[in-house]
């Protein structure tokens, strides 16, 4: 069974731009969660989607948004990029929230 | 919210040595996972262990949920074990999300 895939793997943007990251979960998994990892803040939860609905959201500004499609694939969008948004963005999928999570390889975003 | 503390923060071992990594959490949890983050950033699942003991080759883990801690044992360490080990916990009530510890950075020397 294929694992969680994320695209693109690397991205360089400039301040003020927006970016969209994509995540394809493991087949049969309906819960998709997103995390941000930075050296200073560690791994922090962004949001979780299940059956196209956002069920949970972390403590991030409204510039961070996401959505989930009917095939469970998910996208996250960051608008008006700031230097501090440079991070590794990780996506995880699970059958449902109370089950084991599996992570994708991540998207490394650099904001110049 | 739940606080997750991992110790030690850094660990250097000679190849072949054994080690124990600890994860303490501040409240009752329903889920607990251990991960190994490789140099490329990928989080590799080690154990899904809300309670009890599990073993997988040279690695084993124990979670004592009533005392709010989990231990990860690495025996006969190898250089490929190097990386950062994370513990993550989640609680079914309220805002369900995984909270990650700050990790243990392990370096195994040949």
Coordinates of N, CA and C in Angstrom, one line a residue:
Chain A
X1 N 0.9 -1.2 0.0 CA 0.0 0.0 0.0 C 0.9 1.2 0.0
X2 N 0.6 2.2 -0.9 CA 1.4 3.4 -1.0 C 1.3 4.2 0.3
X3 N 2.4 4.9 0.6 CA 2.4 5.8 1.8 C 1.8 7.1 1.5
X4 N 1.9 8.0 2.5 CA 1.4 9.4 2.4 C 2.4 10.1 1.4
X5 N 1.9 10.8 0.5 CA 2.7 11.6 -0.4 C 2.4 13.1 -0.3
X6 N 3.5 13.9 -0.4 CA 3.3 15.3 -0.3 C 4.0 15.9 -1.5
X7 N 3.4 16.9 -2.1 CA 4.0 17.7 -3.2 C 3.8 19.2 -3.0
X8 N 4.8 20.0 -3.4 CA 6.1 19.6 -3.8 C 7.0 19.3 -2.6
X9 N 8.1 18.8 -2.8 CA 9.0 18.4 -1.7 C 9.8 19.7 -1.2
X10 N 10.1 20.6 -2.1 CA 10.8 21.8 -1.8 C 10.2 23.0 -2.5
X11 N 10.2 24.1 -1.8 CA 9.6 25.3 -2.4 C 10.3 26.5 -1.9
X12 N 10.6 27.5 -2.8 CA 11.2 28.7 -2.4 C 10.2 29.8 -2.8
X13 N 9.8 30.7 -1.9 CA 8.9 31.8 -2.2 C 9.5 33.1 -1.6
X14 N 8.9 34.2 -2.0 CA 9.3 35.5 -1.4 C 8.2 36.0 -0.5
X15 N 8.5 36.9 0.4 CA 7.5 37.4 1.3 C 6.4 38.0 0.5
X16 N 5.2 37.8 1.1 CA 4.0 38.4 0.4 C 3.3 37.5 -0.5
X17 N 4.0 36.5 -1.0 CA 3.4 35.5 -1.9 C 2.5 34.5 -1.2
X18 N 1.8 33.7 -1.9 CA 1.0 32.7 -1.3 C 1.5 31.3 -1.8
X19 N 1.2 30.3 -1.1 CA 1.7 28.9 -1.5 C 0.6 27.9 -1.2
X20 N 0.5 26.9 -2.0 CA -0.4 25.7 -1.8 C 0.4 24.5 -1.7
X21 N 0.2 23.7 -0.7 CA 0.9 22.4 -0.5 C -0.2 21.3 -0.6
X22 N 0.2 20.2 -1.1 CA -0.7 19.1 -1.3 C -0.3 17.8 -0.6
X23 N -1.3 17.1 -0.2 CA -1.1 15.8 0.6 C -2.1 14.8 0.1
X24 N -1.6 13.6 -0.2 CA -2.4 12.5 -0.6 C -2.3 11.4 0.5
X25 N -3.3 11.1 1.2 CA -3.2 10.1 2.3 C -3.2 8.7 1.8
X26 N -2.9 7.8 2.7 CA -2.9 6.4 2.4 C -4.4 6.0 2.1
X27 N -4.5 5.1 1.1 CA -5.8 4.7 0.6 C -6.6 4.2 1.8
X28 N -7.9 4.7 1.9 CA -8.7 4.2 3.0 C -8.7 5.1 4.2
X29 N -7.7 6.0 4.3 CA -7.6 6.9 5.4 C -8.4 8.2 5.1
X30 N -9.2 8.6 6.1 CA -10.1 9.7 5.9 C -9.7 10.9 6.7
X31 N -8.8 10.7 7.7 CA -8.4 11.9 8.5 C -7.0 12.3 8.0
X32 N -6.9 13.6 7.8 CA -5.6 14.2 7.3 C -5.3 15.4 8.3
X33 N -4.1 15.3 8.8 CA -3.7 16.4 9.7 C -2.4 17.1 9.2
X34 N -2.2 18.3 9.5 CA -1.1 19.1 9.0 C -0.3 19.6 10.2
X35 N 1.0 19.6 10.1 CA 1.9 20.1 11.2 C 3.0 21.0 10.6
X36 N 3.4 21.9 11.4 CA 4.5 22.8 11.0 C 5.7 22.4 11.9
X37 N 6.9 22.3 11.4 CA 8.1 22.0 12.2 C 9.1 23.1 11.9
X38 N 9.5 23.8 13.0 CA 10.6 24.8 12.9 C 11.5 24.5 14.1
X39 N 12.8 24.9 13.9 CA 13.8 24.7 15.0 C 13.4 25.3 16.3
X40 N 12.7 26.5 16.2 CA 12.4 27.2 17.5 C 11.1 26.7 18.2
X41 N 10.1 26.3 17.4 CA 8.8 25.9 18.0 C 8.6 24.4 17.9
X42 N 9.4 23.6 17.3 CA 9.2 22.2 17.2 C 8.1 21.9 16.3
X43 N 7.4 20.7 16.6 CA 6.3 20.3 15.8 C 5.0 20.8 16.3
X44 N 4.3 21.5 15.5 CA 3.0 22.1 16.0 C 1.9 21.8 15.1
X45 N 0.8 21.5 15.7 CA -0.4 21.1 14.9 C -1.1 22.3 14.3
X46 N -1.4 22.1 13.0 CA -2.1 23.2 12.2 C -3.6 23.0 12.2
X47 N -4.0 21.9 11.5 CA -5.4 21.5 11.5 C -5.6 20.1 11.0
X48 N -6.8 19.6 11.2 CA -7.2 18.3 10.9 C -8.5 18.3 10.1
X49 N -8.5 17.5 9.0 CA -9.7 17.3 8.2 C -10.2 15.9 8.2
X50 N -11.5 15.8 8.1 CA -12.1 14.4 8.0 C -13.4 14.6 7.2
X51 N -13.5 13.8 6.2 CA -14.7 13.8 5.3 C -15.0 15.3 4.9
X52 N -13.9 15.9 4.4 CA -14.0 17.3 3.8 C -14.4 18.4 4.8
X53 N -14.3 18.1 6.1 CA -14.7 19.1 7.1 C -13.5 19.3 8.0
X54 N -13.2 20.5 8.3 CA -12.2 20.8 9.3 C -12.7 20.5 10.7
X55 N -12.1 19.6 11.4 CA -12.6 19.2 12.7 C -11.8 19.8 13.8
X56 N -10.7 20.3 13.5 CA -9.8 20.8 14.6 C -8.8 21.8 14.0
X57 N -8.4 22.8 14.8 CA -7.5 23.8 14.3 C -6.6 24.2 15.4
X58 N -5.3 24.3 15.0 CA -4.3 24.8 16.0 C -4.2 26.3 16.1
X59 N -3.3 26.7 16.9 CA -3.2 28.2 17.2 C -2.3 28.9 16.1
X60 N -2.8 29.0 14.9 CA -2.1 29.7 13.8 C -3.0 30.8 13.3
X61 N -2.4 31.8 12.7 CA -3.2 32.9 12.1 C -4.1 32.5 10.9
X62 N -5.1 33.3 10.6 CA -6.0 33.0 9.5 C -5.3 32.8 8.1
X63 N -4.1 33.3 8.1 CA -3.3 33.1 6.8 C -3.1 31.7 6.4
X64 N -3.2 30.8 7.4 CA -3.1 29.4 7.2 C -4.5 28.8 7.0
X65 N -4.7 28.1 5.9 CA -6.0 27.5 5.7 C -5.8 26.2 5.0
X66 N -6.9 25.4 4.9 CA -6.8 24.1 4.2 C -8.1 23.7 3.7
X67 N -8.1 22.6 3.0 CA -9.3 22.0 2.6 C -9.1 20.5 2.3
X68 N -10.1 19.7 2.2 CA -10.0 18.3 1.9 C -11.0 18.0 0.8
X69 N -10.6 17.2 -0.1 CA -11.5 16.8 -1.2 C -12.2 15.5 -0.9
X70 N -13.1 15.2 -1.8 CA -13.9 14.0 -1.6 C -13.1 12.7 -1.6
X71 N -11.9 12.7 -2.3 CA -11.1 11.5 -2.3 C -10.1 11.5 -1.1
X72 N -10.3 12.4 -0.2 CA -9.5 12.6 1.1 C -8.2 13.3 0.9
X73 N -7.8 13.6 -0.4 CA -6.6 14.4 -0.6 C -6.8 15.8 0.1
X74 N -5.8 16.4 0.5 CA -5.9 17.6 1.2 C -4.9 18.7 0.7
X75 N -5.2 19.9 0.8 CA -4.3 21.0 0.5 C -4.3 22.0 1.6
X76 N -3.1 22.6 1.8 CA -3.1 23.7 2.8 C -2.5 24.9 2.0
X77 N -3.0 26.0 2.4 CA -2.6 27.3 1.8 C -2.1 28.3 2.8
X78 N -1.0 28.9 2.4 CA -0.5 30.0 3.3 C -0.5 31.3 2.5
X79 N -1.2 32.3 2.9 CA -1.2 33.5 2.1 C -0.3 34.6 2.8
X80 N 0.1 35.6 2.0 CA 0.9 36.6 2.5 C 2.1 36.1 3.3
X81 N 2.9 35.3 2.7 CA 4.0 34.7 3.4 C 4.9 35.6 4.1
X82 N 5.3 35.1 5.3 CA 6.3 35.9 6.1 C 7.5 35.0 6.3
X83 N 8.6 35.7 6.6 CA 9.9 34.9 6.8 C 9.7 33.8 7.8
X84 N 9.0 34.0 8.8 CA 8.8 33.0 9.9 C 8.0 31.8 9.5
X85 N 7.4 31.9 8.3 CA 6.7 30.7 7.8 C 7.6 29.6 7.2
X86 N 8.9 30.0 7.1 CA 9.9 29.0 6.6 C 9.9 27.8 7.6
X87 N 9.6 26.6 7.0 CA 9.5 25.5 7.9 C 9.3 24.2 7.1
X88 N 9.4 23.1 7.8 CA 9.0 21.8 7.2 C 7.5 21.6 7.5
X89 N 6.7 21.4 6.5 CA 5.3 21.2 6.7 C 5.0 19.7 6.4
X90 N 4.5 19.1 7.5 CA 4.2 17.6 7.4 C 2.7 17.3 7.4
X91 N 2.4 16.3 6.7 CA 1.0 15.9 6.6 C 1.0 14.5 7.1
X92 N -0.1 14.1 7.9 CA -0.3 12.8 8.4 C -1.7 12.3 8.1
X93 N -1.8 11.0 7.9 CA -3.1 10.5 7.6 C -3.4 9.3 8.6
X94 N -4.6 9.1 8.9 CA -5.0 8.0 9.7 C -6.5 7.6 9.3
X95 N -6.8 6.4 9.7 CA -8.2 5.9 9.4 C -9.2 6.9 10.0
X96 N -9.0 7.2 11.3 CA -9.7 8.3 11.9 C -8.8 8.8 13.0
X97 N -9.2 9.9 13.7 CA -8.4 10.6 14.6 C -7.8 9.7 15.7
X98 N -8.6 8.7 16.1 CA -8.2 7.9 17.3 C -7.3 6.7 16.9
X99 N -6.7 6.8 15.7 CA -5.9 5.7 15.2 C -4.5 6.2 14.9
X100 N -3.6 5.2 14.6 CA -2.2 5.5 14.4 C -2.1 6.5 13.2
X101 N -1.2 7.5 13.3 CA -1.0 8.4 12.3 C 0.3 8.0 11.5
X102 N 0.2 8.2 10.2 CA 1.4 8.0 9.3 C 1.7 9.3 8.6
X103 N 3.0 9.6 8.6 CA 3.4 10.9 8.0 C 4.0 10.8 6.6
X104 N 3.8 11.8 5.9 CA 4.5 12.0 4.6 C 5.9 12.5 4.7
X105 N 6.6 12.6 3.6 CA 8.0 13.1 3.7 C 8.2 14.6 4.0
X106 N 7.1 15.3 3.8 CA 7.1 16.8 4.2 C 7.4 17.6 3.0
X107 N 7.1 18.9 3.1 CA 7.4 19.9 2.1 C 8.2 21.0 2.9
X108 N 9.4 21.2 2.4 CA 10.3 22.2 3.0 C 10.1 23.5 2.3
X109 N 9.5 24.5 3.0 CA 9.3 25.8 2.5 C 10.3 26.8 3.0
X110 N 10.9 27.5 2.0 CA 11.8 28.6 2.4 C 11.2 29.9 1.9
X111 N 11.1 30.9 2.8 CA 10.5 32.2 2.4 C 11.7 33.2 2.5
X112 N 11.9 33.8 1.3 CA 13.0 34.8 1.3 C 12.5 36.2 1.3
Chain B
X1 N -3.3 22.9 28.1 CA -3.2 21.7 27.3 C -2.2 20.7 27.9
X2 N -2.1 19.6 27.2 CA -1.2 18.6 27.7 C 0.3 19.0 27.4
X3 N 1.1 18.8 28.4 CA 2.6 19.1 28.2 C 3.3 17.7 28.1
X4 N 4.2 17.7 27.1 CA 5.0 16.5 26.8 C 6.5 16.8 27.0
X5 N 7.1 16.1 27.9 CA 8.5 16.3 28.1 C 9.3 15.1 27.7
X6 N 10.4 15.2 27.0 CA 11.2 14.1 26.7 C 12.6 14.3 27.3
X7 N 13.2 13.2 27.7 CA 14.5 13.2 28.2 C 15.3 11.9 27.8
X8 N 16.7 12.1 27.7 CA 17.4 13.3 27.7 C 17.2 14.1 26.4
X9 N 17.5 15.3 26.4 CA 17.4 16.1 25.1 C 18.5 15.6 24.1
X10 N 19.6 15.3 24.5 CA 20.7 14.8 23.6 C 21.4 13.6 24.2
X11 N 21.8 12.7 23.3 CA 22.4 11.4 23.7 C 23.4 11.0 22.7
X12 N 24.6 10.7 23.2 CA 25.7 10.2 22.3 C 26.1 8.8 22.8
X13 N 26.1 7.9 21.9 CA 26.4 6.5 22.3 C 27.4 5.9 21.3
X14 N 28.2 4.9 21.8 CA 29.0 4.1 21.0 C 28.2 3.0 20.4
X15 N 28.5 2.6 19.2 CA 27.8 1.5 18.5 C 27.8 0.3 19.4
X16 N 26.6 -0.3 19.5 CA 26.5 -1.5 20.4 C 25.9 -1.2 21.8
X17 N 25.9 0.0 22.2 CA 25.4 0.4 23.5 C 23.9 0.3 23.5
X18 N 23.3 0.3 24.7 CA 21.9 0.3 24.9 C 21.5 1.7 25.4
X19 N 20.2 2.1 25.2 CA 19.7 3.4 25.7 C 18.3 3.3 26.0
X20 N 17.8 4.2 26.9 CA 16.4 4.4 27.3 C 16.0 5.8 27.1
X21 N 15.0 6.1 26.3 CA 14.5 7.4 26.1 C 13.1 7.5 26.9
X22 N 12.9 8.6 27.5 CA 11.7 8.8 28.3 C 10.8 9.9 27.8
X23 N 9.5 9.6 28.0 CA 8.5 10.6 27.6 C 7.5 10.7 28.7
X24 N 7.4 11.9 29.3 CA 6.4 12.2 30.4 C 5.3 13.1 29.8
X25 N 4.1 12.8 30.2 CA 3.0 13.7 29.8 C 2.2 14.1 31.0
X26 N 1.5 15.3 30.9 CA 1.0 15.9 32.1 C -0.5 15.5 32.4
X27 N -1.1 14.8 31.4 CA -2.5 14.5 31.6 C -2.8 13.1 31.0
X28 N -4.0 12.5 31.3 CA -4.3 11.2 30.7 C -4.5 11.4 29.2
X29 N -4.0 10.3 28.5 CA -4.1 10.3 27.0 C -4.7 9.1 26.5
X30 N -5.2 9.1 25.3 CA -5.8 7.9 24.7 C -4.8 7.3 23.7
X31 N -3.9 8.2 23.1 CA -3.0 7.7 22.1 C -1.6 8.1 22.4
X32 N -0.7 7.3 22.0 CA 0.7 7.7 22.2 C 1.5 7.0 21.0
X33 N 2.3 7.8 20.4 CA 3.2 7.2 19.3 C 4.6 7.6 19.5
X34 N 5.5 6.8 19.1 CA 7.0 7.1 19.0 C 7.4 7.1 17.6
X35 N 8.2 8.1 17.2 CA 8.6 8.3 15.9 C 10.2 8.5 15.9
X36 N 10.8 8.2 14.8 CA 12.2 8.5 14.5 C 12.2 9.4 13.3
X37 N 12.8 10.6 13.4 CA 12.9 11.5 12.3 C 14.3 11.3 11.7
X38 N 14.3 10.9 10.4 CA 15.6 10.7 9.7 C 16.1 12.1 9.3
X39 N 17.4 12.1 8.8 CA 18.0 13.3 8.4 C 17.3 14.1 7.3
X40 N 16.4 13.5 6.6 CA 15.7 14.2 5.5 C 14.3 14.7 6.0
X41 N 14.1 14.5 7.3 CA 12.9 15.1 7.9 C 11.7 14.1 8.0
X42 N 11.8 13.0 7.4 CA 10.6 12.0 7.4 C 10.5 11.4 8.8
X43 N 9.2 11.4 9.3 CA 8.9 10.8 10.6 C 8.5 9.4 10.3
X44 N 9.3 8.5 10.9 CA 9.1 7.0 10.7 C 8.4 6.5 12.0
X45 N 7.3 5.8 11.8 CA 6.5 5.2 12.9 C 7.4 4.1 13.5
X46 N 7.5 4.2 14.8 CA 8.2 3.1 15.6 C 7.1 2.3 16.3
X47 N 6.4 3.0 17.2 CA 5.3 2.3 18.0 C 4.1 3.1 18.1
X48 N 3.0 2.5 18.1 CA 1.7 3.0 18.4 C 1.3 2.3 19.7
X49 N 1.5 3.0 20.9 CA 1.5 2.3 22.1 C 0.8 3.1 23.2
X50 N -0.6 3.2 23.2 CA -1.3 3.9 24.3 C -1.1 3.3 25.7
X51 N -0.8 2.0 25.7 CA -0.5 1.4 27.0 C 0.2 0.1 26.7
X52 N 0.8 -0.5 27.7 CA 1.4 -1.8 27.6 C 2.8 -1.8 27.0
X53 N 3.3 -2.9 26.5 CA 4.6 -3.1 26.0 C 4.6 -3.7 24.7
X54 N 5.5 -3.2 23.8 CA 5.6 -3.8 22.5 C 7.1 -3.9 22.1
X55 N 7.4 -4.8 21.2 CA 8.8 -5.0 20.8 C 8.8 -5.2 19.3
X56 N 9.9 -4.6 18.7 CA 10.1 -4.7 17.3 C 11.6 -4.8 17.0
X57 N 12.1 -6.0 17.0 CA 13.6 -6.1 16.8 C 14.4 -5.6 17.9
X58 N 15.3 -4.7 17.7 CA 16.1 -4.1 18.7 C 15.4 -3.0 19.5
X59 N 14.3 -2.7 19.1 CA 13.5 -1.6 19.8 C 12.3 -2.2 20.6
X60 N 12.1 -1.6 21.7 CA 10.9 -1.9 22.5 C 10.4 -0.7 23.2
X61 N 9.1 -0.7 23.5 CA 8.5 0.5 24.2 C 7.5 0.0 25.2
X62 N 7.4 0.8 26.3 CA 6.5 0.6 27.4 C 5.8 1.9 27.7
X63 N 4.5 1.8 27.8 CA 3.7 3.0 28.3 C 2.9 2.6 29.5
X64 N 3.1 3.4 30.6 CA 2.4 3.2 31.8 C 1.4 4.4 31.9
X65 N 0.3 4.2 31.3 CA -0.7 5.4 31.2 C -1.1 5.9 32.5
X66 N -1.2 5.1 33.5 CA -1.7 5.6 34.9 C -0.6 6.4 35.5
X67 N 0.6 6.2 35.2 CA 1.7 7.1 35.7 C 2.2 8.1 34.8
X68 N 1.6 8.1 33.6 CA 1.8 9.2 32.6 C 3.3 9.3 32.1
X69 N 3.8 8.1 31.7 CA 5.1 8.1 31.0 C 5.2 6.9 30.1
X70 N 6.1 7.1 29.1 CA 6.4 6.0 28.2 C 7.9 6.0 28.0
X71 N 8.4 4.8 27.8 CA 9.9 4.5 27.6 C 10.1 3.9 26.3
X72 N 11.2 4.3 25.6 CA 11.6 3.7 24.4 C 13.0 3.1 24.6
X73 N 13.2 1.8 24.4 CA 14.5 1.1 24.6 C 15.1 0.8 23.3
X74 N 16.4 1.2 23.1 CA 17.1 0.8 22.0 C 18.3 0.0 22.4
X75 N 18.3 -1.2 21.9 CA 19.4 -2.1 22.3 C 20.4 -2.3 21.1
X76 N 21.7 -2.6 21.5 CA 22.7 -2.8 20.4 C 22.6 -1.7 19.4
X77 N 22.7 -0.5 19.8 CA 22.5 0.6 18.8 C 23.5 0.6 17.6
X78 N 23.0 1.1 16.5 CA 23.7 1.1 15.3 C 23.8 2.6 14.8
X79 N 24.7 2.9 13.9 CA 24.8 4.3 13.4 C 23.6 4.7 12.7
X80 N 22.8 3.8 12.1 CA 21.6 4.1 11.4 C 20.5 4.5 12.4
X81 N 20.7 4.3 13.7 CA 19.7 4.7 14.7 C 19.8 6.2 15.0
X82 N 20.8 6.8 14.5 CA 21.0 8.3 14.8 C 19.8 9.1 14.2
X83 N 19.5 10.2 14.9 CA 18.4 11.0 14.4 C 17.7 11.5 15.7
X84 N 16.5 12.0 15.4 CA 15.7 12.6 16.5 C 14.5 11.7 16.8
X85 N 14.3 11.4 18.0 CA 13.1 10.5 18.4 C 12.1 11.4 19.1
X86 N 10.9 11.3 18.6 CA 9.8 12.1 19.1 C 8.7 11.1 19.7
X87 N 8.1 11.6 20.8 CA 7.0 11.1 21.4 C 5.8 12.0 21.1
X88 N 4.6 11.5 20.8 CA 3.5 12.3 20.5 C 2.2 11.7 21.2
X89 N 1.5 12.5 21.9 CA 0.3 12.0 22.6 C -1.0 12.8 22.2
X90 N -2.1 12.1 22.4 CA -3.4 12.8 22.1 C -4.4 12.3 23.0
X91 N -5.4 13.1 23.3 CA -6.5 12.8 24.2 C -7.8 12.9 23.4
X92 N -8.7 11.9 23.6 CA -9.9 11.8 22.9 C -10.9 12.9 23.2
X93 N -10.8 13.5 24.4 CA -11.8 14.5 24.8 C -11.3 15.9 24.3
X94 N -12.3 16.8 24.2 CA -12.0 18.2 23.8 C -11.4 18.3 22.4
X95 N -10.4 19.2 22.3 CA -9.8 19.4 21.0 C -8.7 18.3 20.8
X96 N -9.1 17.4 19.9 CA -8.2 16.2 19.7 C -7.1 16.6 18.8
X97 N -5.9 16.5 19.2 CA -4.7 16.7 18.4 C -3.5 16.1 19.0
X98 N -2.6 15.7 18.2 CA -1.4 15.1 18.7 C -0.5 16.3 19.2
X99 N 0.1 16.1 20.4 CA 1.0 17.0 20.9 C 2.4 16.3 20.9
X100 N 3.4 17.0 20.3 CA 4.7 16.4 20.3 C 5.6 16.9 21.4
X101 N 6.5 16.0 21.8 CA 7.5 16.4 22.7 C 8.6 17.1 21.9
X102 N 9.6 17.6 22.6 CA 10.7 18.4 22.0 C 11.8 17.4 21.4
X103 N 11.6 16.1 21.7 CA 12.5 15.2 21.0 C 13.8 14.9 21.8
X104 N 14.4 13.7 21.5 CA 15.7 13.3 21.9 C 16.6 13.1 20.7
X105 N 17.7 13.9 20.7 CA 18.6 13.8 19.5 C 19.6 12.8 19.9
X106 N 19.7 11.7 19.1 CA 20.6 10.6 19.3 C 21.6 10.5 18.3
X107 N 22.9 10.4 18.7 CA 24.0 10.2 17.8 C 24.7 9.0 18.2
X108 N 24.8 8.0 17.3 CA 25.5 6.8 17.5 C 26.9 6.8 16.8
X109 N 27.9 6.6 17.5 CA 29.3 6.7 16.9 C 29.8 5.3 16.5
X110 N 30.4 5.2 15.4 CA 31.0 3.9 15.0 C 32.3 3.6 15.8

